[in-house]
Amino acid sequence: MFLRPAHYRHPQFRQGARDMLAVAPGIAAWGLMTGVAMVKSGMSGLEATLMTVLVYAGSAQLAAIPLLMAGAPMWVILATGFCVNLRFVVFSAHLRAYMMHLPRWERMLTGFLTADLTYVLFTRRFPKPSDDPAQRLAQQAYLAGSCGLSWCNWVVSSMIGVALANLIPTTWGLGFAGILALLGIACSLTTTRLRAVSAGVAGAAAVAAFALPLKLNILVAIAAAVAVCLLLEKPALPQPAQAQTTGSGDSA
């Protein structure tokens, strides 16, 4: 998607890259520590490299690493990764209206390359989908620039972590920088009371359910926030029917 000339020559491509550049240090720190954690868990350099490129999901990788170290069954590791990444089901449902005009392979590639921060930045830049071809191209170009920089940043920083795993202690906690970057973007999106309530409910539910296995507290947080917002959101009032403009007198 980011190698197509119509995308990388578009001004929105550069805008998407610039917006992602602001949070790139946090992603780089997160990727660096993920690479370190993979090697220190006993994975070989080749295994860590393949996991970085093929999985491309820091939270799922970090959730799977302790299970790999403990020799857990494969179905448990896959179920854990599935539960941790369930938020992307919500992302996909929201982005469906933006992407349905694209071929299936391009939708699948876009879904693979779209991460948390690229999704947040994209929806903040384009709150609503468009039927205009020029606007659709602008949206795709912006997402391509954002996703391209994010993916390259993650892969490069993870590879550096893999290469320097024996020199960087995990106690530095650099991975928390990625969480802070995501938190900063999320706070900037709480522009209404309902969004603030949903963020508070999700955070409280995630903490309350933290002891659940397989990172199910994330699913609990999403479900709680959606349920509360559905209860609080006021339904749109139906528009009154227009008065009949035909004459009201008796016809001859």
CSV table of C-alpha atoms in Angstrom, one decimal:
chain,number,residue,atom,x,y,z
A,1,MET,CA,0.0,0.0,0.0
A,2,PHE,CA,2.8,2.4,0.7
A,3,LEU,CA,4.7,1.5,-2.5
A,4,ARG,CA,1.9,2.6,-4.8
A,5,PRO,CA,2.9,5.9,-6.6
A,6,ALA,CA,-0.6,7.3,-6.2
A,7,HIS,CA,-0.2,7.0,-2.5
A,8,TYR,CA,3.4,8.0,-1.7
A,9,ARG,CA,3.2,11.0,-4.1
A,10,HIS,CA,0.0,12.3,-2.4
A,11,PRO,CA,0.4,15.1,0.2
A,12,GLN,CA,-1.6,13.1,2.7
A,13,PHE,CA,1.1,10.4,2.6
A,14,ARG,CA,3.6,12.8,4.0
A,15,GLN,CA,1.1,14.1,6.5
A,16,GLY,CA,0.5,10.6,7.8
A,17,ALA,CA,4.2,10.0,8.2
A,18,ARG,CA,4.7,13.3,10.0
A,19,ASP,CA,1.8,12.5,12.4
A,20,MET,CA,3.3,9.1,13.1
A,21,LEU,CA,6.8,10.6,13.6
A,22,ALA,CA,5.5,12.4,16.7
A,23,VAL,CA,4.9,9.1,18.5
A,24,ALA,CA,7.7,7.1,16.8
A,25,PRO,CA,10.1,7.2,19.8
A,26,GLY,CA,7.6,5.5,22.0
A,27,ILE,CA,7.0,2.7,19.4
A,28,ALA,CA,10.7,2.3,18.9
A,29,ALA,CA,11.3,1.9,22.7
A,30,TRP,CA,8.4,-0.6,22.8
A,31,GLY,CA,9.8,-2.6,19.9
A,32,LEU,CA,13.3,-2.5,21.3
A,33,MET,CA,12.3,-4.1,24.6
A,34,THR,CA,10.1,-6.6,22.8
A,35,GLY,CA,13.1,-7.7,20.8
A,36,VAL,CA,15.2,-8.0,24.0
A,37,ALA,CA,12.4,-9.9,25.8
A,38,MET,CA,12.1,-12.4,23.0
A,39,VAL,CA,15.8,-13.3,23.0
A,40,LYS,CA,16.0,-13.4,26.8
A,41,SER,CA,13.1,-15.9,26.8
A,42,GLY,CA,15.2,-18.4,25.0
A,43,MET,CA,14.1,-17.8,21.4
A,44,SER,CA,16.8,-17.8,18.7
A,45,GLY,CA,17.6,-14.8,16.6
A,46,LEU,CA,15.8,-16.3,13.6
A,47,GLU,CA,12.7,-17.2,15.7
A,48,ALA,CA,12.6,-13.7,17.2
A,49,THR,CA,13.0,-12.1,13.7
A,50,LEU,CA,10.2,-14.2,12.2
A,51,MET,CA,7.9,-13.4,15.1
A,52,THR,CA,8.5,-9.7,14.7
A,53,VAL,CA,7.8,-9.7,11.0
A,54,LEU,CA,4.9,-12.1,10.9
A,55,VAL,CA,3.1,-11.3,14.1
A,56,TYR,CA,3.6,-7.5,14.2
A,57,ALA,CA,1.7,-7.1,17.5
A,58,GLY,CA,3.8,-6.1,20.5
A,59,SER,CA,1.2,-6.8,23.1
A,60,ALA,CA,0.5,-10.3,21.7
A,61,GLN,CA,4.2,-11.0,21.5
A,62,LEU,CA,4.8,-10.0,25.1
A,63,ALA,CA,1.8,-12.0,26.3
A,64,ALA,CA,3.0,-15.1,24.4
A,65,ILE,CA,6.6,-15.0,25.6
A,66,PRO,CA,6.0,-16.2,29.2
A,67,LEU,CA,3.8,-19.0,27.9
A,68,LEU,CA,6.6,-20.0,25.5
A,69,MET,CA,9.1,-20.0,28.3
A,70,ALA,CA,6.7,-22.2,30.4
A,71,GLY,CA,6.2,-24.7,27.6
A,72,ALA,CA,2.5,-24.1,27.4
A,73,PRO,CA,0.5,-25.9,24.7
A,74,MET,CA,0.2,-24.2,21.3
A,75,TRP,CA,-3.5,-23.8,21.6
A,76,VAL,CA,-3.1,-21.8,24.9
A,77,ILE,CA,-0.5,-19.5,23.2
A,78,LEU,CA,-2.8,-19.0,20.2
A,79,ALA,CA,-5.8,-18.3,22.4
A,80,THR,CA,-3.9,-15.8,24.4
A,81,GLY,CA,-2.8,-13.9,21.3
A,82,PHE,CA,-6.4,-14.0,20.0
A,83,CYS,CA,-7.8,-12.6,23.2
A,84,VAL,CA,-5.1,-9.8,23.4
A,85,ASN,CA,-5.8,-8.8,19.8
A,86,LEU,CA,-9.6,-8.8,20.0
A,87,ARG,CA,-9.5,-5.0,20.0
A,88,PHE,CA,-8.6,-5.2,16.3
A,89,VAL,CA,-12.1,-6.7,15.7
A,90,VAL,CA,-13.5,-3.4,16.9
A,91,PHE,CA,-11.0,-1.5,14.7
A,92,SER,CA,-11.9,-3.5,11.7
A,93,ALA,CA,-15.7,-3.0,12.2
A,94,HIS,CA,-15.1,0.8,12.4
A,95,LEU,CA,-12.8,0.9,9.3
A,96,ARG,CA,-15.1,-1.3,7.2
A,97,ALA,CA,-16.9,1.7,5.7
A,98,TYR,CA,-13.5,3.2,4.7
A,99,MET,CA,-12.1,0.1,3.0
A,100,MET,CA,-15.0,-1.8,1.3
A,101,HIS,CA,-14.2,-0.2,-2.1
A,102,LEU,CA,-10.8,-1.8,-2.1
A,103,PRO,CA,-9.9,-5.3,-3.4
A,104,ARG,CA,-9.9,-8.0,-0.8
A,105,TRP,CA,-6.1,-8.5,-0.8
A,106,GLU,CA,-5.6,-4.8,-0.2
A,107,ARG,CA,-8.1,-4.8,2.7
A,108,MET,CA,-6.3,-7.7,4.3
A,109,LEU,CA,-2.9,-6.0,3.9
A,110,THR,CA,-4.2,-2.8,5.3
A,111,GLY,CA,-5.7,-4.7,8.3
A,112,PHE,CA,-2.3,-6.4,8.9
A,113,LEU,CA,-0.4,-3.1,8.8
A,114,THR,CA,-2.9,-1.1,10.9
A,115,ALA,CA,-1.8,-0.9,14.5
A,116,ASP,CA,-3.2,0.9,17.5
A,117,LEU,CA,-1.6,4.3,16.9
A,118,THR,CA,-2.1,4.3,13.2
A,119,TYR,CA,-5.8,3.5,13.7
A,120,VAL,CA,-6.2,6.3,16.3
A,121,LEU,CA,-4.4,8.9,14.1
A,122,PHE,CA,-6.3,7.9,11.0
A,123,THR,CA,-9.8,8.1,12.7
A,124,ARG,CA,-8.8,11.5,14.3
A,125,ARG,CA,-7.7,12.8,10.9
A,126,PHE,CA,-10.8,11.4,9.0
A,127,PRO,CA,-13.7,11.0,11.4
A,128,LYS,CA,-16.1,9.9,8.7
A,129,PRO,CA,-15.7,7.8,5.5
A,130,SER,CA,-16.3,9.4,2.1
A,131,ASP,CA,-17.8,8.4,-1.2
A,132,ASP,CA,-15.7,10.9,-3.1
A,133,PRO,CA,-12.9,9.2,-5.0
A,134,ALA,CA,-10.4,12.0,-4.4
A,135,GLN,CA,-11.2,12.0,-0.6
A,136,ARG,CA,-10.9,8.2,-0.6
A,137,LEU,CA,-7.4,8.4,-2.2
A,138,ALA,CA,-6.4,11.0,0.4
A,139,GLN,CA,-7.5,8.7,3.2
A,140,GLN,CA,-5.6,5.7,1.8
A,141,ALA,CA,-2.5,7.8,1.2
A,142,TYR,CA,-2.6,9.1,4.8
A,143,LEU,CA,-3.0,5.6,6.2
A,144,ALA,CA,-0.2,4.3,3.9
A,145,GLY,CA,2.2,6.9,5.1
A,146,SER,CA,1.3,6.3,8.8
A,147,CYS,CA,1.4,2.5,8.5
A,148,GLY,CA,4.6,2.5,6.5
A,149,LEU,CA,6.5,4.5,9.0
A,150,SER,CA,5.0,2.6,11.9
A,151,TRP,CA,5.9,-0.8,10.5
A,152,CYS,CA,9.4,0.1,9.5
A,153,ASN,CA,10.0,1.7,12.9
A,154,TRP,CA,8.7,-1.4,14.7
A,155,VAL,CA,10.7,-3.9,12.7
A,156,VAL,CA,14.0,-1.9,12.8
A,157,SER,CA,13.7,-1.3,16.6
A,158,SER,CA,12.8,-4.9,17.3
A,159,MET,CA,15.7,-6.1,15.2
A,160,ILE,CA,18.1,-3.8,17.2
A,161,GLY,CA,16.6,-5.3,20.4
A,162,VAL,CA,17.3,-8.8,19.1
A,163,ALA,CA,20.8,-7.9,18.2
A,164,LEU,CA,21.6,-6.1,21.4
A,165,ALA,CA,19.6,-8.3,23.8
A,166,ASN,CA,22.6,-9.2,25.9
A,167,LEU,CA,23.5,-5.6,26.4
A,168,ILE,CA,20.1,-4.1,27.3
A,169,PRO,CA,18.5,-5.2,30.6
A,170,THR,CA,14.8,-5.6,30.6
A,171,THR,CA,14.7,-3.7,34.0
A,172,TRP,CA,15.0,-0.5,32.0
A,173,GLY,CA,11.3,-0.8,31.2
A,174,LEU,CA,11.6,1.1,27.9
A,175,GLY,CA,8.5,-0.7,26.6
A,176,PHE,CA,6.4,1.5,28.9
A,177,ALA,CA,7.2,4.4,26.6
A,178,GLY,CA,5.0,2.9,23.9
A,179,ILE,CA,2.1,2.7,26.4
A,180,LEU,CA,2.7,6.3,27.3
A,181,ALA,CA,2.6,7.3,23.6
A,182,LEU,CA,-0.7,5.5,23.1
A,183,LEU,CA,-2.1,7.0,26.3
A,184,GLY,CA,-1.3,10.5,25.1
A,185,ILE,CA,-3.1,10.0,21.8
A,186,ALA,CA,-6.1,8.4,23.6
A,187,CYS,CA,-6.4,11.3,26.0
A,188,SER,CA,-6.4,13.8,23.1
A,189,LEU,CA,-9.4,12.0,21.7
A,190,THR,CA,-11.6,12.3,24.8
A,191,THR,CA,-13.3,15.4,23.4
A,192,THR,CA,-16.8,14.6,24.7
A,193,ARG,CA,-18.2,13.5,28.0
A,194,LEU,CA,-19.3,10.2,26.6
A,195,ARG,CA,-15.8,9.4,25.4
A,196,ALA,CA,-14.4,10.4,28.8
A,197,VAL,CA,-16.8,8.1,30.5
A,198,SER,CA,-16.0,5.2,28.1
A,199,ALA,CA,-12.3,5.7,28.8
A,200,GLY,CA,-12.8,5.7,32.5
A,201,VAL,CA,-15.1,2.7,32.5
A,202,ALA,CA,-12.7,0.7,30.2
A,203,GLY,CA,-9.7,1.6,32.5
A,204,ALA,CA,-11.5,0.7,35.7
A,205,ALA,CA,-12.8,-2.6,34.2
A,206,ALA,CA,-9.3,-3.6,32.9
A,207,VAL,CA,-7.8,-3.0,36.3
A,208,ALA,CA,-10.6,-4.8,38.2
A,209,ALA,CA,-10.3,-7.8,35.9
A,210,PHE,CA,-6.5,-7.8,35.7
A,211,ALA,CA,-6.3,-11.3,37.5
A,212,LEU,CA,-8.2,-13.0,34.6
A,213,PRO,CA,-6.1,-15.4,32.6
A,214,LEU,CA,-5.2,-15.0,28.9
A,215,LYS,CA,-5.4,-11.2,29.2
A,216,LEU,CA,-9.2,-11.4,29.2
A,217,ASN,CA,-9.3,-8.1,31.2
A,218,ILE,CA,-8.9,-6.4,27.8
A,219,LEU,CA,-12.0,-8.0,26.5
A,220,VAL,CA,-13.9,-7.2,29.7
A,221,ALA,CA,-12.8,-3.5,29.4
A,222,ILE,CA,-14.1,-3.3,25.9
A,223,ALA,CA,-17.4,-5.0,26.7
A,224,ALA,CA,-18.0,-2.8,29.8
A,225,ALA,CA,-17.2,0.5,27.9
A,226,VAL,CA,-19.5,-0.5,25.0
A,227,ALA,CA,-22.3,-1.5,27.3
A,228,VAL,CA,-22.2,1.7,29.3
A,229,CYS,CA,-22.0,3.9,26.3
A,230,LEU,CA,-25.0,2.2,24.7
A,231,LEU,CA,-27.0,2.8,27.8
A,232,LEU,CA,-25.9,6.5,28.1
A,233,GLU,CA,-26.0,7.4,24.5
A,234,LYS,CA,-29.2,9.2,23.5
A,235,PRO,CA,-30.9,7.8,20.4
A,236,ALA,CA,-31.4,10.2,17.5
A,237,LEU,CA,-34.9,11.6,17.5
A,238,PRO,CA,-36.9,10.8,14.3
A,239,GLN,CA,-37.4,13.7,11.9
A,240,PRO,CA,-41.0,14.9,11.8
A,241,ALA,CA,-42.8,14.0,8.6
A,242,GLN,CA,-43.1,16.9,6.2
A,243,ALA,CA,-46.5,18.3,5.9
A,244,GLN,CA,-48.4,17.3,2.8
A,245,THR,CA,-48.1,20.0,0.2
A,246,THR,CA,-51.0,18.9,-1.9
A,247,GLY,CA,-54.2,20.8,-1.6
A,248,SER,CA,-56.6,20.0,1.2
A,249,GLY,CA,-59.8,21.0,-0.7
A,250,ASP,CA,-62.2,18.6,-2.3
A,251,SER,CA,-61.4,17.6,-5.8
A,252,ALA,CA,-63.8,18.4,-8.5
